């Protein structure tokens, strides 16, 4: 079977066992956009070492939360585009520098959270990540000193900027002084005794019939035409000077941003590593939060296809009413047939085993008692629920069979196969015979199989 078909089969099992709902909940716990993306892309691994490492990271994050409380990772910004621009020598804008500062703030917070006394916690799998974070405090302090908010640069950012702004303040005071004296002397000509701005220049609102009484430049008129906005001759030069200073101010601000960009530029490598580490920590602490939410424990993994779930609770059922189950498979037998009345929990048992396997192989803890065992499977196949397909005009039985044939083609001794009501939907005698044939085939393949049924023949067969 091609890799693509295998992936689709896998996709089908992930969907059938509602793995995606667990991932949706995990994503909620991540604090940053890059962290959420990492959660959304989490798929089960079939590499034993990878799984054990991922489980250890989740366990260590849970231990740290228990010891020191939660780690807040909100404020991680995806700064990869800005880093590329710095590498080619571009200057960054205010928002980009603030995003970099925000990332450094989170790095400093995480670094402080990661520090601990030798006596408190032994070094764990997260220690190297916390150690490798570089908060770059001097550079960050410089950005915070110069940029006050997304639309305000501090006067103290540079001597040039301070000088320009002081000059602007002087000129604005002189303009206001001149306009106030005109206001007082020509009040009868004015629509309102106020100073207004038109096109960035200070003007007075003059009644249109008196426009010849106030010498100056006309900038605008009101929609009714009753008011003309005039810039008095006395302040034209001052307004011009102010415009020049505004242009100079903009140049000074650009120089400040260029200088800050130059200070950040040598650290693009460190910032890229910070982003990567913080995203990974956000993802790991989201796994820990999910573990705490469901009161989970770390499963013990083996390569012998042994499953032993103690007091497992299906995570998507109401925690107040869910009945914990104990299931063992793979040690003394590799085929488990579950029987019982309808709504007796057969399907839930099946789904619990499947979902726990997927969660465990994705590095997530499972809602079960300490010491529950799971095994690494290359593939998980599930034929569960109503598979009736209207668009293919197949009966429920036919579409179940189509799915089962695909499973039998692909499954091997490294697969976990789950069947709900195997052989149902057709004549009971034939259905039972068919189910026995399928189970015998999988049994001979040494495939770990769990099936639910209400056929008495299957109970006898088991």
Short mmCIF file of C-alpha atoms in Angstrom, two decimals:
data_model
loop_
_atom_site.label_atom_id
_atom_site.label_comp_id
_atom_site.label_asym_id
_atom_site.label_seq_id
_atom_site.Cartn_x
_atom_site.Cartn_y
_atom_site.Cartn_z
CA UNK A 1 0.00 0.00 0.00
CA UNK A 2 1.35 3.47 -0.84
CA UNK A 3 2.47 5.87 1.86
CA UNK A 4 -0.39 8.20 0.90
CA UNK A 5 -3.02 5.50 1.46
CA UNK A 6 -1.45 4.57 4.79
CA UNK A 7 -1.60 8.23 5.87
CA UNK A 8 -5.24 8.42 4.85
CA UNK A 9 -5.98 5.26 6.83
CA UNK A 10 -4.27 6.89 9.75
CA UNK A 11 -6.25 10.08 9.23
CA UNK A 12 -9.38 7.94 9.32
CA UNK A 13 -8.44 6.39 12.67
CA UNK A 14 -7.57 9.82 14.13
CA UNK A 15 -11.01 11.06 13.08
CA UNK A 16 -12.93 7.95 14.18
CA UNK A 17 -11.29 7.95 17.60
CA UNK A 18 -11.86 11.74 17.99
CA UNK A 19 -8.18 12.48 18.44
CA UNK A 20 -8.76 15.88 16.78
CA UNK A 21 -11.07 16.93 19.66
CA UNK A 22 -8.23 16.31 22.12
CA UNK A 23 -5.92 18.37 19.88
CA UNK A 24 -8.49 21.22 19.83
CA UNK A 25 -8.45 21.25 23.64
CA UNK A 26 -4.66 21.10 23.73
CA UNK A 27 -4.48 24.09 21.34
CA UNK A 28 -6.66 26.13 23.72
CA UNK A 29 -3.99 25.77 26.41
CA UNK A 30 -1.15 27.21 24.29
CA UNK A 31 -0.56 30.92 24.92
CA UNK A 32 1.02 32.00 21.61
CA UNK A 33 0.18 31.70 17.92
CA UNK A 34 3.37 29.68 17.14
CA UNK A 35 2.63 27.44 20.16
CA UNK A 36 -0.95 26.86 19.01
CA UNK A 37 0.30 25.97 15.54
CA UNK A 38 2.67 23.39 17.06
CA UNK A 39 -0.25 21.90 19.03
CA UNK A 40 -2.46 21.73 15.93
CA UNK A 41 0.26 19.84 14.02
CA UNK A 42 0.81 17.23 16.75
CA UNK A 43 0.44 13.68 15.38
CA UNK A 44 1.23 10.36 17.08
CA UNK A 45 4.77 9.06 16.54
CA UNK A 46 5.72 5.40 16.14
CA UNK A 47 9.33 5.98 17.23
CA UNK A 48 9.81 4.56 20.75
CA UNK A 49 12.64 6.99 21.73
CA UNK A 50 10.69 10.03 20.46
CA UNK A 51 7.61 8.96 22.43
CA UNK A 52 9.54 8.38 25.66
CA UNK A 53 11.24 11.80 25.32
CA UNK A 54 7.94 13.58 24.62
CA UNK A 55 6.28 11.84 27.59
CA UNK A 56 9.19 12.82 29.86
CA UNK A 57 8.88 16.48 28.80
CA UNK A 58 5.15 16.47 29.63
CA UNK A 59 5.85 14.82 33.01
CA UNK A 60 8.59 17.34 33.86
CA UNK A 61 6.35 20.30 32.95
CA UNK A 62 3.60 18.89 35.21
CA UNK A 63 6.15 18.56 38.05
CA UNK A 64 7.32 22.16 37.57
CA UNK A 65 3.74 23.50 37.57
CA UNK A 66 3.07 21.56 40.77
CA UNK A 67 6.22 23.00 42.34
CA UNK A 68 6.21 26.61 41.07
CA UNK A 69 2.79 27.34 39.54
CA UNK A 70 2.07 27.97 35.86
CA UNK A 71 4.49 29.59 33.43
CA UNK A 72 2.91 32.47 31.47
CA UNK A 73 4.18 32.44 27.88
CA UNK A 74 1.80 34.98 26.35
CA UNK A 75 3.70 37.61 24.39
CA UNK A 76 5.62 35.27 22.07
CA UNK A 77 5.55 36.95 18.65
CA UNK A 78 6.52 35.30 15.38
CA UNK A 79 9.48 37.53 14.47
CA UNK A 80 10.99 35.37 11.70
CA UNK A 81 10.26 37.92 8.95
CA UNK A 82 11.85 40.74 10.99
CA UNK A 83 14.96 38.61 11.60
CA UNK A 84 15.32 38.01 7.84
CA UNK A 85 15.11 41.78 7.25
CA UNK A 86 17.79 42.42 9.89
CA UNK A 87 20.06 39.85 8.25
CA UNK A 88 19.99 41.77 4.96
CA UNK A 89 20.64 45.06 6.76
CA UNK A 90 17.13 46.55 6.74
CA UNK A 91 15.87 48.85 9.45
CA UNK A 92 12.82 47.69 11.45
CA UNK A 93 9.65 49.63 12.22
CA UNK A 94 8.27 50.41 15.68
CA UNK A 95 5.86 47.43 15.72
CA UNK A 96 8.62 44.99 14.68
CA UNK A 97 10.97 46.21 17.42
CA UNK A 98 8.14 46.00 19.98
CA UNK A 99 7.47 42.40 18.90
CA UNK A 100 11.15 41.55 19.41
CA UNK A 101 11.05 43.27 22.82
CA UNK A 102 7.92 41.28 23.72
CA UNK A 103 9.71 38.02 22.84
CA UNK A 104 12.71 39.04 24.99
CA UNK A 105 10.33 39.83 27.90
CA UNK A 106 8.90 36.30 27.67
CA UNK A 107 12.42 34.84 27.47
CA UNK A 108 13.41 36.73 30.64
CA UNK A 109 10.22 35.57 32.41
CA UNK A 110 10.75 31.94 31.34
CA UNK A 111 14.44 32.06 32.29
CA UNK A 112 13.53 33.30 35.79
CA UNK A 113 10.85 30.59 36.08
CA UNK A 114 13.40 27.95 35.04
CA UNK A 115 15.93 28.90 37.74
CA UNK A 116 15.78 26.79 40.88
CA UNK A 117 17.85 25.81 43.87
CA UNK A 118 19.70 22.49 43.61
CA UNK A 119 17.62 21.28 46.56
CA UNK A 120 14.24 22.19 45.04
CA UNK A 121 14.11 20.17 41.85
CA UNK A 122 16.59 17.83 40.22
CA UNK A 123 17.60 18.80 36.68
CA UNK A 124 15.01 17.53 34.22
CA UNK A 125 14.51 17.28 30.45
CA UNK A 126 13.40 20.96 30.30
CA UNK A 127 16.51 22.30 32.05
CA UNK A 128 18.63 22.60 28.83
CA UNK A 129 15.82 24.61 27.17
CA UNK A 130 15.57 27.08 30.06
CA UNK A 131 19.38 27.30 30.21
CA UNK A 132 19.66 28.08 26.48
CA UNK A 133 17.24 31.03 26.57
CA UNK A 134 18.91 34.42 25.96
CA UNK A 135 16.81 37.32 27.30
CA UNK A 136 19.32 39.90 25.84
CA UNK A 137 18.35 42.29 28.65
CA UNK A 138 20.63 45.26 27.70
CA UNK A 139 19.25 45.37 24.12
CA UNK A 140 15.69 44.93 25.38
CA UNK A 141 16.09 47.73 27.94
CA UNK A 142 17.34 50.03 25.18
CA UNK A 143 14.26 49.29 23.02
CA UNK A 144 11.96 49.89 26.02
CA UNK A 145 13.76 53.15 26.86
CA UNK A 146 13.35 54.53 23.33
CA UNK A 147 9.93 53.19 22.30
CA UNK A 148 7.13 54.03 24.74
CA UNK A 149 4.23 52.58 22.71
CA UNK A 150 3.32 51.67 19.14
CA UNK A 151 2.86 55.34 18.27
CA UNK A 152 5.25 57.12 20.62
CA UNK A 153 9.02 57.44 20.62
CA UNK A 154 10.55 58.88 23.80
CA UNK A 155 12.10 62.38 23.68
CA UNK A 156 15.17 60.83 25.32
CA UNK A 157 15.69 58.33 22.49
CA UNK A 158 18.40 60.61 21.03
CA UNK A 159 19.85 64.11 21.68
CA UNK A 160 18.79 65.15 18.13
CA UNK A 161 15.18 64.15 18.74
CA UNK A 162 15.07 65.95 22.08
CA UNK A 163 16.44 69.13 20.46
CA UNK A 164 13.95 69.04 17.56
CA UNK A 165 10.98 68.47 19.87
CA UNK A 166 12.05 71.33 22.14
CA UNK A 167 12.21 73.66 19.11
CA UNK A 168 8.77 72.43 17.96
CA UNK A 169 7.34 73.18 21.40
CA UNK A 170 8.75 76.74 21.30
CA UNK A 171 7.28 77.43 17.88
CA UNK A 172 3.88 75.98 18.83
CA UNK A 173 3.81 78.28 21.88
CA UNK A 174 4.62 81.31 19.69
CA UNK A 175 1.91 80.36 17.16
CA UNK A 176 -0.68 80.00 19.93
CA UNK A 177 0.35 83.36 21.40
CA UNK A 178 -0.05 85.15 18.03
CA UNK A 179 -3.38 83.46 17.25
CA UNK A 180 -4.81 84.24 20.69
CA UNK A 181 -4.03 87.94 20.28
CA UNK A 182 -5.73 87.94 16.81
CA UNK A 183 -8.68 86.03 18.32
CA UNK A 184 -9.20 88.68 20.95
CA UNK A 185 -8.96 91.62 18.54
CA UNK A 186 -11.07 90.18 15.70
CA UNK A 187 -13.66 88.16 17.63
CA UNK A 188 -16.63 89.73 15.76
CA UNK A 189 -15.31 88.41 12.40
CA UNK A 190 -15.01 84.81 13.64
CA UNK A 191 -17.59 82.03 13.52
CA UNK A 192 -16.14 80.51 16.75
CA UNK A 193 -13.41 81.74 19.07
CA UNK A 194 -11.28 78.63 18.45
CA UNK A 195 -7.99 77.73 16.78
CA UNK A 196 -8.32 74.86 14.27
CA UNK A 197 -5.95 72.75 12.14
CA UNK A 198 -6.27 72.44 8.37
CA UNK A 199 -3.71 70.34 6.39
CA UNK A 200 -1.43 70.38 9.45
CA UNK A 201 -1.44 74.22 9.66
CA UNK A 202 -3.02 76.44 12.33
CA UNK A 203 -6.04 78.48 11.07
CA UNK A 204 -8.94 80.63 12.31
CA UNK A 205 -12.63 80.04 11.32
CA UNK A 206 -13.68 83.40 9.72
CA UNK A 207 -17.28 84.25 8.71
CA UNK A 208 -17.32 84.32 4.91
CA UNK A 209 -18.63 87.91 4.70
CA UNK A 210 -15.61 89.16 6.71
CA UNK A 211 -12.91 87.24 4.82
CA UNK A 212 -11.42 90.46 3.42
CA UNK A 213 -10.95 91.75 6.98
CA UNK A 214 -8.44 89.02 7.91
CA UNK A 215 -5.31 88.92 5.76
CA UNK A 216 -3.87 85.48 5.24
CA UNK A 217 -4.01 82.26 3.19
CA UNK A 218 -7.36 80.50 2.69
CA UNK A 219 -7.03 76.74 3.37
CA UNK A 220 -10.59 75.44 3.38
CA UNK A 221 -14.24 76.34 3.72
CA UNK A 222 -17.14 74.69 5.58
CA UNK A 223 -19.66 72.53 3.69
CA UNK A 224 -22.29 75.33 3.90
CA UNK A 225 -19.79 77.92 2.72
CA UNK A 226 -20.52 80.19 5.71
CA UNK A 227 -17.05 79.69 7.28
CA UNK A 228 -13.66 80.24 5.66
CA UNK A 229 -10.52 78.77 7.33
CA UNK A 230 -7.74 81.34 7.08
CA UNK A 231 -4.09 81.07 8.12
CA UNK A 232 -3.23 84.62 9.24
CA UNK A 233 -0.23 86.18 7.49
CA UNK A 234 1.48 86.75 10.84
CA UNK A 235 1.97 83.02 11.43
CA UNK A 236 2.67 81.68 7.90
CA UNK A 237 6.45 81.68 8.52
CA UNK A 238 6.02 80.03 11.92
CA UNK A 239 3.80 77.34 10.38
CA UNK A 240 6.46 76.77 7.68
CA UNK A 241 9.16 76.44 10.34
CA UNK A 242 6.97 73.95 12.22
CA UNK A 243 6.51 71.83 9.06
CA UNK A 244 10.28 71.73 8.54
CA UNK A 245 10.81 70.63 12.14
CA UNK A 246 8.16 67.89 11.72
CA UNK A 247 10.08 66.54 8.72
CA UNK A 248 13.29 66.72 10.78
CA UNK A 249 11.54 64.92 13.67
CA UNK A 250 10.59 62.08 11.31
CA UNK A 251 14.23 61.77 10.19
CA UNK A 252 15.40 61.67 13.81
CA UNK A 253 12.84 58.92 14.58
CA UNK A 254 14.06 56.91 11.57
CA UNK A 255 17.63 57.32 12.85
CA UNK A 256 16.59 56.04 16.29
CA UNK A 257 14.86 52.99 14.72
CA UNK A 258 17.91 52.34 12.51
CA UNK A 259 20.18 52.55 15.56
CA UNK A 260 17.98 50.12 17.55
CA UNK A 261 17.88 47.77 14.54
CA UNK A 262 21.68 47.84 14.41
CA UNK A 263 21.84 46.96 18.10
CA UNK A 264 19.49 43.99 17.60
CA UNK A 265 21.09 42.78 14.34
CA UNK A 266 24.06 40.89 15.89
CA UNK A 267 21.62 38.72 17.88
CA UNK A 268 19.40 37.32 15.11
CA UNK A 269 20.70 33.81 15.81
CA UNK A 270 19.92 34.05 19.56
CA UNK A 271 16.46 35.50 18.87
CA UNK A 272 15.65 32.71 16.40
CA UNK A 273 16.66 30.15 19.05
CA UNK A 274 14.59 31.99 21.70
CA UNK A 275 11.55 31.87 19.43
CA UNK A 276 12.04 28.16 18.78
CA UNK A 277 12.61 27.29 22.46
CA UNK A 278 9.73 29.41 23.76
CA UNK A 279 7.36 27.93 21.16
CA UNK A 280 8.44 24.44 22.23
CA UNK A 281 8.01 25.32 25.93
CA UNK A 282 4.57 26.79 25.21
CA UNK A 283 3.64 23.50 23.50
CA UNK A 284 5.06 21.35 26.35
CA UNK A 285 3.32 23.40 29.05
CA UNK A 286 0.05 23.15 27.06
CA UNK A 287 0.46 19.34 27.22
CA UNK A 288 1.02 19.64 30.98
CA UNK A 289 -2.09 21.84 31.40
CA UNK A 290 -4.15 19.26 29.48
CA UNK A 291 -2.73 16.52 31.74
CA UNK A 292 -3.75 18.45 34.85
CA UNK A 293 -7.20 19.24 33.44
CA UNK A 294 -8.01 15.54 32.93
CA UNK A 295 -6.09 14.37 36.05
CA UNK A 296 -3.83 12.25 33.86
CA UNK A 297 -0.76 10.14 34.51
CA UNK A 298 2.19 9.26 32.28
CA UNK A 299 1.74 5.87 30.58
CA UNK A 300 4.66 3.42 30.72
CA UNK A 301 5.60 2.45 27.15
CA UNK A 302 6.84 -0.93 25.91
CA UNK A 303 7.68 -2.45 22.53
CA UNK A 304 6.01 -5.80 23.29
CA UNK A 305 2.48 -4.77 22.26
CA UNK A 306 1.24 -5.05 25.85
CA UNK A 307 -1.60 -2.74 26.88
CA UNK A 308 -2.66 -2.56 30.51
CA UNK A 309 -4.99 0.35 31.32
CA UNK A 310 -5.90 0.84 34.99
CA UNK A 311 -9.04 2.86 35.73
CA UNK A 312 -9.04 4.55 32.33
CA UNK A 313 -11.59 7.35 31.84
CA UNK A 314 -12.51 8.44 28.31
CA UNK A 315 -11.51 12.14 28.28
CA UNK A 316 -14.47 13.32 26.19
CA UNK A 317 -17.15 11.91 28.52
CA UNK A 318 -18.59 13.81 31.47
CA UNK A 319 -15.99 13.36 34.27
CA UNK A 320 -18.76 13.14 36.91
CA UNK A 321 -20.50 10.17 35.29
CA UNK A 322 -17.74 8.38 33.36
CA UNK A 323 -17.13 4.81 34.56
CA UNK A 324 -13.38 3.96 34.80
CA UNK A 325 -12.38 0.76 32.98
CA UNK A 326 -9.50 -1.72 33.32
CA UNK A 327 -8.30 -3.32 30.10
CA UNK A 328 -5.44 -5.71 29.50
CA UNK A 329 -4.31 -6.93 26.07
CA UNK A 330 -1.14 -8.38 24.55
CA UNK A 331 0.39 -10.13 27.57
CA UNK A 332 -1.43 -13.48 27.72
CA UNK A 333 -3.57 -12.90 24.62
CA UNK A 334 -3.53 -10.57 21.62
CA UNK A 335 -7.24 -10.80 20.78
CA UNK A 336 -9.87 -9.31 23.10
CA UNK A 337 -13.60 -9.71 22.44
CA UNK A 338 -15.90 -7.43 24.45
CA UNK A 339 -19.55 -8.41 24.85
CA UNK A 340 -22.44 -7.05 26.84
CA UNK A 341 -25.81 -5.30 26.53
CA UNK A 342 -26.34 -2.25 24.30
CA UNK A 343 -25.26 1.05 25.94
CA UNK A 344 -23.19 -1.10 28.28
CA UNK A 345 -20.01 0.74 27.32
CA UNK A 346 -18.53 -1.66 24.73
CA UNK A 347 -17.86 1.05 22.15
CA UNK A 348 -16.50 3.43 24.80
CA UNK A 349 -14.04 0.72 25.94
CA UNK A 350 -12.90 0.29 22.35
CA UNK A 351 -12.54 4.03 21.76
CA UNK A 352 -10.71 4.47 25.09
CA UNK A 353 -8.03 1.94 24.10
CA UNK A 354 -7.65 3.55 20.65
CA UNK A 355 -7.61 7.14 21.87
CA UNK A 356 -5.20 6.40 24.75
CA UNK A 357 -2.81 4.76 22.28
CA UNK A 358 -2.92 7.80 19.97
CA UNK A 359 -2.60 10.27 22.86
CA UNK A 360 0.28 8.33 24.42
CA UNK A 361 2.17 8.08 21.11
CA UNK A 362 1.71 11.85 20.66
CA UNK A 363 3.48 12.43 24.01
CA UNK A 364 0.27 13.26 25.92
CA UNK A 365 -0.56 11.85 29.33
CA UNK A 366 -3.67 9.65 29.64
CA UNK A 367 -6.57 9.92 32.13
CA UNK A 368 -5.79 6.62 33.89
CA UNK A 369 -4.19 5.36 37.09
CA UNK A 370 -0.38 5.63 37.57
CA UNK A 371 1.58 2.81 35.95
CA UNK A 372 -0.86 2.10 33.08
CA UNK A 373 0.99 0.47 30.19
CA UNK A 374 0.77 1.29 26.49
CA UNK A 375 2.71 -0.11 23.57
CA UNK A 376 4.11 1.50 20.43
CA UNK A 377 2.12 0.57 17.32
CA UNK A 378 3.10 1.49 13.76
CA UNK A 379 -0.57 1.83 12.83
CA UNK A 380 -3.93 2.07 14.60
CA UNK A 381 -6.97 0.98 12.58
CA UNK A 382 -10.53 1.55 13.74
CA UNK A 383 -13.87 0.48 12.28
CA UNK A 384 -16.34 2.09 14.65
CA UNK A 385 -19.76 3.71 14.43
CA UNK A 386 -22.26 4.09 11.65
CA UNK A 387 -20.29 3.96 8.42
CA UNK A 388 -23.30 4.26 6.10
CA UNK A 389 -22.22 6.27 3.11
CA UNK A 390 -25.04 7.90 1.18
CA UNK A 391 -22.92 9.35 -1.60
CA UNK A 392 -21.50 5.88 -2.42
CA UNK A 393 -25.01 4.39 -1.98
CA UNK A 394 -23.53 1.55 0.07
CA UNK A 395 -25.43 -0.09 2.89
CA UNK A 396 -23.97 0.12 6.39
CA UNK A 397 -22.74 -3.45 6.02
CA UNK A 398 -21.05 -2.83 2.64
CA UNK A 399 -19.24 0.29 3.80
CA UNK A 400 -18.03 -1.48 6.98
CA UNK A 401 -16.76 -4.32 4.78
CA UNK A 402 -14.99 -1.90 2.40
CA UNK A 403 -13.23 -0.38 5.41
CA UNK A 404 -12.39 -3.81 6.93
CA UNK A 405 -10.93 -5.04 3.61
CA UNK A 406 -8.63 -1.97 3.56
CA UNK A 407 -7.59 -2.74 7.16
CA UNK A 408 -6.88 -6.44 6.42
CA UNK A 409 -4.76 -5.40 3.42
CA UNK A 410 -2.55 -3.16 5.56
CA UNK A 411 -2.53 -4.47 9.12
CA UNK A 412 0.47 -6.43 10.39
CA UNK A 413 1.94 -7.56 13.70
CA UNK A 414 2.77 -3.92 14.56
CA UNK A 415 -0.84 -2.74 14.23
CA UNK A 416 -3.64 -2.24 16.71
CA UNK A 417 -7.05 -3.09 15.17
CA UNK A 418 -10.36 -2.05 16.73
CA UNK A 419 -13.73 -3.30 15.45
CA UNK A 420 -17.12 -2.25 16.75
CA UNK A 421 -19.96 -4.79 16.27
CA UNK A 422 -17.90 -6.89 13.86
CA UNK A 423 -20.05 -8.57 11.20
CA UNK A 424 -23.25 -6.73 12.19
CA UNK A 425 -25.76 -5.52 9.62
CA UNK A 426 -26.27 -8.86 7.84
CA UNK A 427 -27.72 -12.35 8.49
CA UNK A 428 -26.61 -13.35 12.07
CA UNK A 429 -25.20 -16.78 11.07
CA UNK A 430 -23.24 -15.36 8.12
CA UNK A 431 -22.19 -12.28 10.13
CA UNK A 432 -20.82 -14.44 12.94
CA UNK A 433 -18.96 -16.72 10.48
CA UNK A 434 -17.49 -13.69 8.73
CA UNK A 435 -16.41 -12.13 12.05
CA UNK A 436 -14.73 -15.40 13.12
CA UNK A 437 -12.88 -15.56 9.78
CA UNK A 438 -11.64 -11.94 10.14
CA UNK A 439 -10.53 -12.43 13.75
CA UNK A 440 -8.78 -15.75 12.94
CA UNK A 441 -6.92 -14.05 10.08
CA UNK A 442 -5.73 -11.18 12.35
CA UNK A 443 -4.90 -13.65 15.13
CA UNK A 444 -2.64 -15.62 12.77
CA UNK A 445 -1.01 -12.34 11.72
CA UNK A 446 -0.15 -11.74 15.43
CA UNK A 447 -2.04 -8.47 15.18
CA UNK A 448 -3.26 -6.87 18.46
CA UNK A 449 -7.04 -6.84 18.03
CA UNK A 450 -10.02 -5.74 20.09
CA UNK A 451 -13.60 -6.25 18.90
CA UNK A 452 -17.08 -5.78 20.35
CA UNK A 453 -19.95 -8.10 19.47
CA UNK A 454 -23.28 -9.45 20.60
CA UNK A 455 -22.99 -12.70 18.62
CA UNK A 456 -23.00 -15.72 20.96
CA UNK A 457 -20.93 -17.68 18.39
CA UNK A 458 -18.08 -15.20 18.86
CA UNK A 459 -18.22 -15.61 22.61
CA UNK A 460 -17.82 -19.36 22.11
CA UNK A 461 -15.02 -18.76 19.56
CA UNK A 462 -13.19 -16.54 22.07
#
